[in-house]
Amino acid sequence: MLASDTLPVRLAVYLKLLGAGDDSYPQAWRDPASGALPTMAQLAGLDGVSLPTLRKRRDAAIARLTAAMAQAPRTGRPE
């Protein structure tokens, strides 16, 4: 679902949904100084876009994920 997005946009999605300090992130994604994901400003710089543009792309990716989840068949729910 996020395969067409750049890594900085995907990381911005994870940052928004899971938080900066989630322990499931691979070490390669983490900021060596803090151990957390890079900040939004750092991610915007990595992607070569402005911070507002990164936010718009992140929010669009989250909207696509939310729409896909809403359309996915429900399993494991008692009827």
CSV table of C-alpha atoms in Angstrom, one decimal:
chain,number,residue,atom,x,y,z
A,1,MET,CA,0.0,0.0,0.0
A,2,LEU,CA,2.9,2.4,0.7
A,3,ALA,CA,5.3,0.9,-1.9
A,4,SER,CA,4.9,3.8,-4.2
A,5,ASP,CA,5.8,6.3,-1.5
A,6,THR,CA,9.4,7.3,-0.8
A,7,LEU,CA,11.1,6.0,2.4
A,8,PRO,CA,10.9,9.4,4.1
A,9,VAL,CA,7.1,9.5,3.5
A,10,ARG,CA,6.7,5.9,4.8
A,11,LEU,CA,8.8,6.8,7.8
A,12,ALA,CA,6.7,9.9,8.4
A,13,VAL,CA,3.6,7.7,8.3
A,14,TYR,CA,5.2,5.3,10.9
A,15,LEU,CA,6.2,8.3,13.0
A,16,LYS,CA,2.6,9.7,13.0
A,17,LEU,CA,0.9,6.3,13.7
A,18,LEU,CA,3.4,4.6,16.0
A,19,GLY,CA,5.5,7.4,17.5
A,20,ALA,CA,9.2,8.1,17.3
A,21,GLY,CA,10.4,5.6,19.9
A,22,ASP,CA,8.6,2.4,18.8
A,23,ASP,CA,11.0,-0.5,19.3
A,24,SER,CA,10.0,-2.3,16.1
A,25,TYR,CA,11.9,0.0,13.8
A,26,PRO,CA,15.0,-1.4,12.1
A,27,GLN,CA,18.2,0.2,13.4
A,28,ALA,CA,19.0,1.5,10.0
A,29,TRP,CA,15.9,3.7,10.1
A,30,ARG,CA,16.8,5.3,13.5
A,31,ASP,CA,18.7,8.5,14.1
A,32,PRO,CA,22.1,7.4,15.5
A,33,ALA,CA,22.1,10.3,18.0
A,34,SER,CA,18.6,9.7,19.5
A,35,GLY,CA,17.7,6.1,18.6
A,36,ALA,CA,14.3,7.3,17.4
A,37,LEU,CA,13.0,7.9,13.9
A,38,PRO,CA,14.3,11.1,12.3
A,39,THR,CA,12.2,14.2,12.9
A,40,MET,CA,9.8,15.4,10.3
A,41,ALA,CA,12.2,18.2,9.4
A,42,GLN,CA,15.0,15.7,8.9
A,43,LEU,CA,12.7,13.5,6.8
A,44,ALA,CA,11.7,16.4,4.6
A,45,GLY,CA,15.4,17.2,4.0
A,46,LEU,CA,16.1,13.6,3.1
A,47,ASP,CA,13.2,13.6,0.6
A,48,GLY,CA,14.2,17.0,-0.8
A,49,VAL,CA,10.8,18.6,-0.1
A,50,SER,CA,9.4,21.2,2.2
A,51,LEU,CA,7.9,20.2,5.6
A,52,PRO,CA,4.4,21.2,4.4
A,53,THR,CA,4.8,19.0,1.3
A,54,LEU,CA,6.0,16.0,3.4
A,55,ARG,CA,3.0,16.5,5.7
A,56,LYS,CA,0.6,16.5,2.8
A,57,ARG,CA,2.2,13.3,1.3
A,58,ARG,CA,2.2,11.6,4.7
A,59,ASP,CA,-1.5,12.5,5.3
A,60,ALA,CA,-2.4,11.3,1.8
A,61,ALA,CA,-0.7,8.0,2.5
A,62,ILE,CA,-2.5,7.6,5.8
A,63,ALA,CA,-5.8,8.4,4.1
A,64,ARG,CA,-5.1,5.6,1.5
A,65,LEU,CA,-4.3,3.1,4.3
A,66,THR,CA,-7.5,4.1,6.2
A,67,ALA,CA,-9.6,3.7,3.0
A,68,ALA,CA,-8.0,0.3,2.3
A,69,MET,CA,-8.7,-0.9,5.8
A,70,ALA,CA,-12.3,0.3,5.6
A,71,GLN,CA,-12.8,-1.8,2.4
A,72,ALA,CA,-11.0,-4.9,3.6
A,73,PRO,CA,-13.2,-7.8,4.6
A,74,ARG,CA,-13.6,-8.3,8.3
A,75,THR,CA,-12.4,-11.7,9.6
A,76,GLY,CA,-12.4,-13.2,13.0
A,77,ARG,CA,-15.5,-11.3,14.1
A,78,PRO,CA,-18.4,-13.2,15.5
A,79,GLU,CA,-21.6,-12.6,13.6
